[in-house]
Tab-separated table of C-alpha atoms in Angstrom:
chain	number	residue	atom	x	y	z
X	1	MET	CA	-23.469	-10.900	19.338
X	2	THR	CA	-21.241	-10.986	16.280
X	3	ALA	CA	-17.768	-11.749	15.580
X	4	LEU	CA	-16.810	-8.161	15.458
X	5	SER	CA	-19.267	-6.544	17.950
X	6	GLY	CA	-17.904	-3.636	19.598
X	7	ILE	CA	-14.985	-2.902	16.751
X	8	ARG	CA	-15.344	0.693	15.303
X	9	VAL	CA	-14.236	1.079	11.793
X	10	VAL	CA	-13.756	4.628	9.853
X	11	GLU	CA	-13.761	4.120	6.233
X	12	LEU	CA	-12.522	6.769	3.896
X	13	ALA	CA	-14.644	6.412	0.688
X	14	GLY	CA	-12.843	4.742	-2.271
X	15	LEU	CA	-13.327	2.233	-5.069
X	16	ALA	CA	-13.855	-1.428	-5.135
X	17	PRO	CA	-11.244	-3.208	-3.088
X	18	ALA	CA	-11.146	-1.168	0.251
X	19	PRO	CA	-15.082	-0.985	0.409
X	20	PHE	CA	-15.153	-4.812	-0.212
X	21	GLY	CA	-12.831	-5.328	2.935
X	22	CYS	CA	-14.749	-3.072	4.723
X	23	MET	CA	-18.033	-4.830	3.594
X	24	ILE	CA	-16.517	-8.130	5.148
X	25	LEU	CA	-15.719	-6.134	8.604
X	26	ALA	CA	-19.390	-4.927	8.789
X	27	ASP	CA	-20.677	-8.378	7.726
X	28	LEU	CA	-18.558	-9.575	10.736
X	29	GLY	CA	-20.276	-7.163	12.964
X	30	ALA	CA	-18.047	-4.087	13.019
X	31	ASP	CA	-19.643	-0.773	13.106
X	32	VAL	CA	-18.496	0.728	9.872
X	33	ILE	CA	-18.755	4.532	9.352
X	34	LEU	CA	-18.066	5.461	5.709
X	35	VAL	CA	-16.632	9.095	5.377
X	36	ASP	CA	-17.723	10.309	1.780
X	37	ARG	CA	-16.742	13.462	0.035
X	38	PRO	CA	-19.760	16.046	-0.668
X	39	GLY	CA	-21.458	14.930	-3.590
X	40	GLY	CA	-20.068	11.267	-3.141
X	41	THR	CA	-22.525	8.157	-3.307
X	42	GLY	CA	-20.380	5.777	-1.518
X	43	PRO	CA	-19.458	2.399	-2.960
X	44	VAL	CA	-21.245	0.629	-5.494
X	45	GLY	CA	-24.279	-1.481	-4.860
X	46	PRO	CA	-23.882	-4.126	-2.664
X	47	LEU	CA	-20.500	-3.295	-1.433
X	48	GLN	CA	-22.448	-0.203	0.437
X	49	ARG	CA	-24.263	-2.711	2.737
X	50	GLY	CA	-23.658	-2.651	6.515
X	51	ARG	CA	-22.408	1.032	7.136
X	52	ARG	CA	-23.385	4.259	8.192
X	53	ARG	CA	-22.190	6.992	5.756
X	54	ILE	CA	-21.560	10.754	6.655
X	55	THR	CA	-20.161	13.517	4.591
X	56	LEU	CA	-16.901	15.636	5.131
X	57	ASP	CA	-14.964	17.708	3.047
X	58	LEU	CA	-11.447	16.627	4.052
X	59	LYS	CA	-9.695	19.153	2.435
X	60	SER	CA	-10.982	21.668	4.803
X	61	ASP	CA	-9.842	22.396	8.501
X	62	ASP	CA	-13.156	21.584	9.983
X	63	GLY	CA	-13.919	18.396	7.821
X	64	ARG	CA	-10.180	17.155	8.955
X	65	ASP	CA	-11.060	18.120	12.492
X	66	GLN	CA	-14.150	16.052	12.582
X	67	LEU	CA	-12.333	13.118	11.091
X	68	LEU	CA	-9.821	13.148	13.839
X	69	SER	CA	-12.672	13.261	16.347
X	70	LEU	CA	-14.035	10.078	14.982
X	71	ILE	CA	-10.489	8.559	14.883
X	72	ALA	CA	-9.608	9.041	18.460
X	73	LYS	CA	-12.737	6.772	19.107
X	74	ALA	CA	-12.039	4.414	16.297
X	75	ASP	CA	-10.312	0.773	16.479
X	76	VAL	CA	-9.685	1.067	12.564
X	77	LEU	CA	-9.131	3.458	9.988
X	78	VAL	CA	-9.283	2.101	6.342
X	79	GLU	CA	-7.864	4.542	3.488
X	80	GLY	CA	-7.136	3.837	-0.262
X	81	TYR	CA	-5.315	7.072	-1.474
X	82	ARG	CA	-2.058	7.034	-3.039
X	83	PRO	CA	1.278	7.231	-0.854
X	84	GLY	CA	1.432	10.449	0.840
X	85	VAL	CA	-2.135	11.685	0.231
X	86	ALA	CA	-3.542	11.276	3.890
X	87	GLU	CA	-0.231	12.798	5.419
X	88	ARG	CA	-0.600	15.801	3.353
X	89	LEU	CA	-4.349	16.075	4.325
X	90	GLY	CA	-3.146	16.006	7.941
X	91	PHE	CA	-4.535	12.540	9.045
X	92	GLY	CA	-1.383	10.289	8.296
X	93	PRO	CA	-0.492	7.344	10.207
X	94	GLU	CA	1.643	9.768	12.711
X	95	ASP	CA	-1.029	12.278	13.096
X	96	CYS	CA	-3.373	9.337	14.016
X	97	GLU	CA	-1.266	7.709	16.314
X	98	LYS	CA	-0.791	10.917	18.505
X	99	ILE	CA	-4.647	10.868	19.115
X	100	ASN	CA	-5.152	7.076	19.165
X	101	PRO	CA	-2.262	4.951	19.857
X	102	ARG	CA	-4.329	1.748	19.673
X	103	LEU	CA	-5.538	2.610	16.156
X	104	VAL	CA	-4.980	-0.009	13.439
X	105	TYR	CA	-4.565	2.260	10.155
X	106	ALA	CA	-5.109	0.097	7.197
X	107	ARG	CA	-3.915	1.423	3.795
X	108	MET	CA	-5.176	0.113	0.412
X	109	THR	CA	-3.044	0.529	-2.683
X	110	GLY	CA	-2.145	-1.088	-5.855
X	111	TRP	CA	1.569	-0.992	-5.527
X	112	GLY	CA	2.183	-0.449	-2.000
X	113	GLN	CA	3.445	2.415	0.019
X	114	ASP	CA	6.921	2.265	-1.529
X	115	GLY	CA	8.793	1.070	-4.529
X	116	PRO	CA	9.242	2.674	-8.061
X	117	LEU	CA	5.539	2.133	-9.122
X	118	ALA	CA	4.136	3.243	-5.731
X	119	ASN	CA	2.743	6.549	-7.116
X	120	ARG	CA	1.677	5.081	-10.546
X	121	ALA	CA	-1.974	4.697	-11.476
X	122	GLY	CA	-3.427	1.386	-11.910
X	123	HIS	CA	-6.239	-1.101	-12.242
X	124	ASP	CA	-6.690	-4.919	-11.499
X	125	ILE	CA	-5.397	-5.804	-14.775
X	126	ASN	CA	-1.992	-3.932	-14.324
X	127	TYR	CA	-1.639	-5.451	-10.805
X	128	ILE	CA	-2.254	-9.169	-11.914
X	129	ALA	CA	0.070	-8.560	-15.185
X	130	ILE	CA	3.208	-7.527	-12.772
X	131	ALA	CA	2.430	-10.143	-10.322
X	132	GLY	CA	2.725	-12.918	-12.854
X	133	ALA	CA	-0.991	-13.749	-12.451
X	134	LEU	CA	-2.298	-12.703	-15.953
X	135	GLU	CA	0.188	-14.168	-18.120
X	136	PRO	CA	-0.823	-17.966	-17.634
X	137	ILE	CA	-4.533	-17.474	-18.059
X	138	GLY	CA	-5.828	-17.990	-21.658
X	139	ARG	CA	-6.121	-20.425	-24.524
X	140	PRO	CA	-2.952	-21.704	-26.277
X	141	GLY	CA	-1.859	-19.436	-29.084
X	142	GLU	CA	-3.880	-16.623	-27.622
X	143	ARG	CA	-3.477	-13.191	-25.752
X	144	PRO	CA	-3.945	-13.452	-21.940
X	145	HIS	CA	-7.431	-13.107	-20.886
X	146	ALA	CA	-8.299	-10.762	-17.807
X	147	PRO	CA	-10.372	-12.764	-15.173
X	148	LEU	CA	-13.091	-9.922	-14.597
X	149	ASN	CA	-11.329	-7.947	-11.718
X	150	LEU	CA	-11.569	-10.733	-9.263
X	151	LEU	CA	-7.681	-11.346	-8.501
X	152	ALA	CA	-6.368	-7.865	-7.526
X	153	ASP	CA	-9.443	-5.892	-6.417
X	154	PHE	CA	-11.076	-8.420	-4.385
X	155	ALA	CA	-8.877	-11.483	-3.468
X	156	GLY	CA	-5.616	-9.750	-3.243
X	157	GLY	CA	-7.031	-6.510	-2.170
X	158	GLY	CA	-10.236	-6.322	-0.140
X	159	MET	CA	-9.905	-9.644	1.176
X	160	LEU	CA	-6.339	-9.337	2.270
X	161	LEU	CA	-7.128	-5.852	3.829
X	162	ALA	CA	-9.510	-7.666	5.935
X	163	VAL	CA	-7.244	-10.480	6.874
X	164	GLY	CA	-4.419	-7.761	7.828
X	165	VAL	CA	-7.085	-5.786	10.022
X	166	LEU	CA	-8.070	-8.905	12.086
X	167	ALA	CA	-4.536	-9.709	12.504
X	168	ALA	CA	-3.557	-6.353	13.709
X	169	LEU	CA	-6.596	-6.369	15.993
X	170	LEU	CA	-5.620	-9.726	17.515
X	171	GLU	CA	-1.710	-8.399	18.044
X	172	ARG	CA	-3.147	-5.263	19.752
X	173	ALA	CA	-5.153	-7.438	22.269
X	174	SER	CA	-1.707	-8.406	23.805
X	175	SER	CA	0.481	-5.263	22.974
X	176	GLY	CA	-2.176	-2.590	23.466
X	177	ARG	CA	-0.487	-0.850	20.310
X	178	GLY	CA	-1.948	-0.221	16.929
X	179	GLN	CA	-0.040	-0.603	13.551
X	180	VAL	CA	-0.196	0.277	9.975
X	181	VAL	CA	-1.337	-2.396	7.791
X	182	ASP	CA	0.204	-1.825	4.312
X	183	THR	CA	-2.091	-4.015	1.874
X	184	SER	CA	-1.036	-3.869	-1.769
X	185	MET	CA	-2.813	-5.353	-4.616
X	186	VAL	CA	0.155	-6.488	-6.395
X	187	ASP	CA	1.328	-8.190	-3.101
X	188	GLY	CA	-1.765	-10.158	-2.851
X	189	SER	CA	-2.016	-11.103	-6.358
X	190	SER	CA	1.404	-12.499	-5.909
X	191	MET	CA	0.320	-14.596	-2.823
X	192	LEU	CA	-2.502	-16.098	-5.068
X	193	MET	CA	0.310	-17.465	-7.262
X	194	THR	CA	1.658	-19.458	-4.467
X	195	PHE	CA	0.426	-22.644	-5.365
X	196	LEU	CA	1.366	-22.445	-9.368
X	197	HIS	CA	5.015	-21.382	-8.056
X	198	GLY	CA	5.094	-24.708	-6.286
X	199	PHE	CA	3.980	-26.382	-9.642
X	200	LEU	CA	6.804	-24.721	-11.331
X	201	ALA	CA	9.458	-25.744	-8.738
X	202	ASP	CA	8.257	-29.328	-9.064
X	203	GLY	CA	8.226	-29.265	-13.128
X	204	LYS	CA	4.448	-29.912	-12.988
X	205	TRP	CA	3.666	-26.732	-15.055
X	206	PRO	CA	5.633	-27.528	-18.398
X	207	GLY	CA	3.521	-26.034	-20.876
X	208	GLY	CA	2.692	-22.612	-22.172
X	209	ARG	CA	-0.702	-20.681	-21.579
X	210	GLY	CA	-3.518	-23.028	-21.669
X	211	ALA	CA	-1.756	-26.185	-21.841
X	212	ASN	CA	-1.226	-27.582	-18.432
X	213	LEU	CA	-3.154	-29.529	-15.988
X	214	LEU	CA	-5.453	-26.672	-14.485
X	215	ASP	CA	-5.578	-23.762	-16.947
X	216	GLY	CA	-7.818	-25.776	-19.300
X	217	GLY	CA	-5.108	-27.754	-21.175
X	218	ALA	CA	-6.298	-30.898	-19.760
X	219	PRO	CA	-9.452	-32.051	-21.349
X	220	PHE	CA	-10.791	-33.163	-18.033
X	221	TYR	CA	-10.445	-30.051	-16.612
X	222	ASP	CA	-12.248	-27.611	-18.663
X	223	THR	CA	-15.510	-26.486	-19.886
X	224	TYR	CA	-17.773	-27.771	-22.503
X	225	GLU	CA	-20.869	-26.408	-24.417
X	226	THR	CA	-24.327	-28.377	-24.402
X	227	ALA	CA	-26.692	-28.695	-27.023
X	228	ASP	CA	-28.757	-25.667	-25.805
X	229	GLY	CA	-25.626	-23.310	-25.859
X	230	GLY	CA	-25.065	-23.749	-22.043
X	231	PHE	CA	-21.947	-25.007	-20.555
X	232	VAL	CA	-20.637	-27.610	-18.124
X	233	ALA	CA	-17.612	-27.528	-16.020
X	234	VAL	CA	-15.382	-30.660	-15.566
X	235	GLY	CA	-12.891	-31.104	-13.085
X	236	SER	CA	-12.246	-34.957	-13.118
X	237	LEU	CA	-8.740	-34.828	-12.076
X	238	GLU	CA	-8.409	-37.944	-9.798
X	239	PRO	CA	-8.665	-41.339	-11.465
X	240	GLN	CA	-12.135	-42.266	-9.409
X	241	PHE	CA	-13.575	-38.902	-10.611
X	242	TYR	CA	-12.414	-39.439	-14.290
X	243	ALA	CA	-13.838	-42.863	-14.004
X	244	ALA	CA	-17.315	-41.434	-13.272
X	245	LEU	CA	-16.830	-39.034	-15.789
X	246	LEU	CA	-16.508	-41.529	-18.641
X	247	GLN	CA	-19.461	-43.506	-17.248
X	248	GLY	CA	-21.747	-40.350	-17.228
X	249	LEU	CA	-20.626	-39.840	-20.876
X	250	GLY	CA	-20.960	-43.323	-21.982
X	251	LEU	CA	-17.525	-43.622	-22.965
X	252	ASN	CA	-16.008	-45.999	-20.131
X	253	ASP	CA	-16.223	-49.047	-22.578
X	254	ASP	CA	-14.756	-47.458	-25.551
X	255	PRO	CA	-11.575	-49.193	-26.359
X	256	ASP	CA	-10.333	-46.522	-28.786
X	257	LEU	CA	-10.368	-43.758	-26.063
X	258	PRO	CA	-7.093	-42.446	-25.359
X	259	ALA	CA	-5.670	-42.664	-21.743
X	260	GLN	CA	-6.218	-39.767	-19.335
X	261	PHE	CA	-2.636	-38.919	-19.151
X	262	ASP	CA	-1.569	-39.573	-22.624
X	263	PHE	CA	-0.719	-35.707	-23.108
X	264	ALA	CA	0.013	-36.252	-27.049
X	265	ALA	CA	-3.634	-37.541	-27.330
X	266	TRP	CA	-5.061	-34.819	-25.294
X	267	PRO	CA	-6.532	-33.161	-28.393
X	268	GLU	CA	-8.372	-36.241	-29.671
X	269	LEU	CA	-9.741	-36.762	-25.980
X	270	ARG	CA	-10.997	-33.226	-26.064
X	271	ARG	CA	-12.465	-33.626	-29.377
X	272	ARG	CA	-14.537	-36.724	-28.078
X	273	PHE	CA	-15.640	-34.851	-25.022
X	274	THR	CA	-16.545	-32.018	-27.103
X	275	GLU	CA	-18.703	-34.182	-29.542
X	276	ARG	CA	-20.438	-36.030	-26.635
X	277	PHE	CA	-21.195	-33.007	-24.411
X	278	HIS	CA	-22.756	-31.347	-27.558
X	279	GLN	CA	-25.417	-34.110	-28.020
X	280	LYS	CA	-27.583	-32.981	-24.763
X	281	THR	CA	-28.669	-29.770	-22.961
X	282	ARG	CA	-27.066	-28.501	-19.792
X	283	ALA	CA	-30.104	-29.763	-17.871
X	284	GLU	CA	-29.975	-33.057	-19.403
X	285	TRP	CA	-26.060	-33.594	-18.363
X	286	GLU	CA	-26.873	-32.020	-14.745
X	287	ALA	CA	-29.393	-34.862	-14.292
X	288	ILE	CA	-27.186	-37.411	-15.649
X	289	PHE	CA	-24.386	-36.584	-13.317
X	290	GLU	CA	-26.437	-35.993	-10.420
X	291	GLY	CA	-25.512	-38.217	-7.515
X	292	ARG	CA	-21.901	-38.928	-9.518
X	293	ASP	CA	-18.733	-37.919	-7.885
X	294	ALA	CA	-17.618	-36.840	-11.571
X	295	CYS	CA	-16.919	-33.329	-10.653
X	296	VAL	CA	-18.964	-32.185	-13.363
X	297	SER	CA	-21.223	-29.045	-12.676
X	298	PRO	CA	-23.469	-26.585	-14.831
X	299	VAL	CA	-22.076	-23.068	-15.474
X	300	LEU	CA	-24.310	-20.792	-13.858
X	301	SER	CA	-24.874	-17.280	-14.649
X	302	PRO	CA	-24.809	-14.838	-11.829
X	303	THR	CA	-28.401	-14.448	-12.009
X	304	GLU	CA	-28.874	-18.172	-11.990
X	305	ALA	CA	-26.828	-18.972	-9.105
X	306	PRO	CA	-28.923	-17.773	-6.468
X	307	SER	CA	-31.514	-20.294	-7.251
X	308	HIS	CA	-29.480	-23.287	-7.548
X	309	PRO	CA	-30.671	-25.856	-4.962
X	310	HIS	CA	-27.544	-26.210	-3.220
X	311	ASN	CA	-27.122	-22.213	-2.743
X	312	ALA	CA	-30.850	-22.039	-1.850
X	313	ALA	CA	-30.647	-24.825	0.654
X	314	ARG	CA	-27.720	-22.906	2.178
X	315	SER	CA	-29.224	-19.408	1.998
X	316	ALA	CA	-26.129	-18.406	0.190
X	317	PHE	CA	-27.605	-15.254	-1.347
X	318	ILE	CA	-29.689	-12.556	0.541
X	319	GLU	CA	-31.804	-9.427	-0.297
X	320	VAL	CA	-30.747	-6.270	1.006
X	321	ASP	CA	-32.558	-3.044	-0.069
X	322	GLY	CA	-34.199	-4.995	-2.939
X	323	VAL	CA	-30.952	-6.292	-4.498
X	324	THR	CA	-29.998	-10.058	-4.530
X	325	GLN	CA	-26.480	-10.603	-3.540
X	326	PRO	CA	-23.971	-12.985	-1.876
X	327	ALA	CA	-24.829	-13.556	1.854
X	328	PRO	CA	-21.935	-12.825	4.539
X	329	ALA	CA	-19.253	-15.472	4.843
X	330	PRO	CA	-17.700	-17.371	6.583
X	331	ARG	CA	-20.275	-18.917	8.919
X	332	PHE	CA	-20.229	-19.187	12.845
X	333	THR	CA	-21.777	-21.499	15.261
X	334	ARG	CA	-22.224	-18.775	17.973
X	335	THR	CA	-21.329	-15.380	16.572
X	336	ARG	CA	-23.566	-15.599	13.620
X	337	SER	CA	-23.393	-12.738	11.198
X	338	GLU	CA	-26.760	-11.080	10.656
X	339	THR	CA	-28.412	-10.197	7.461
X	340	PRO	CA	-26.859	-6.679	6.707
X	341	PRO	CA	-28.766	-3.233	6.665
X	342	PRO	CA	-28.439	-1.072	3.646
X	343	MET	CA	-26.296	1.861	3.988
X	344	ARG	CA	-27.933	4.794	5.715
X	345	LEU	CA	-27.186	8.199	6.234
X	346	ALA	CA	-25.860	9.652	9.533
X	347	THR	CA	-23.926	12.599	11.001
X	348	VAL	CA	-20.624	13.012	12.866
X	349	ALA	CA	-22.583	13.933	16.162
X	350	GLU	CA	-24.695	10.941	15.998
X	351	VAL	CA	-21.850	8.790	15.465
X	352	LEU	CA	-19.801	10.118	18.380
X	353	THR	CA	-22.804	9.846	20.788
X	354	THR	CA	-23.131	6.025	19.841
X	355	TRP	CA	-19.379	5.840	20.209
X	356	SER	CA	-19.102	7.608	23.595
């Protein structure tokens, strides 16, 4: 028994955000049926896991009717079309409510279902730009730097979609009714900036890009290159962690070292840290800071991360269909998530039989 055992999800094939949200639901035990177009291949790589996949031409009457037969028995529908497309194809929220008033209808878009940009194209970088999440990221005097496509697509998009679906399912348990969940990546990206807006309101984010406490501006919250070309991440914010950092670097007794929060002297402090970290390899620094609460960590590549002792001990990575990938999260004491199977092909008839 898993957390979402018995929950039936119909996922209309799309790009990264909605498939990631549906991967989370599948990891939690939901029975997710991916409806793909003829000739489609489904989501990319690990995002496919945990599904059964069927193929339907949703522009045809027969394909639409078969989809509606699945929706009639589903708990959740997830679609990532531009606003109005599902309605034109005959399976918008009102169409689905008529055959299944308990359905949670989850919509994943970049800009939301309304507003001046609702029908415009966009990608992660565009959504975080409008949300105010891109401008602060980067080094002083340089242009903003895109943080992969993690913020809008996955954190502010797919993850928020899964949260919305779970909340709607919980509410349905008392009301008996489904509803539409409008998940917008620009909304989600804005939410991710809540902490920074608090800093702004309190006057704790006074500098420009890359000149503040948590954006690489502080020498004790940044990355440093090591002798072998590797990197370490330093997050020694609090006094006790900063003291441990200085001890590990052998700078704790240096009378000429600037004070931690002497902002004017941050360039000199960064120079000293840069010089010291470059004297040893990443592995040597990892050994030096082993057991010290200094908040210093090796910067691992995605291929190195699975073999780190902590990740290995927690089985944080698994192998599905020969591909190493992150394991389902979070973890539960009773309804534990199982290793998700790879995506497999199915038919509408098979799904309807298992959903009877």
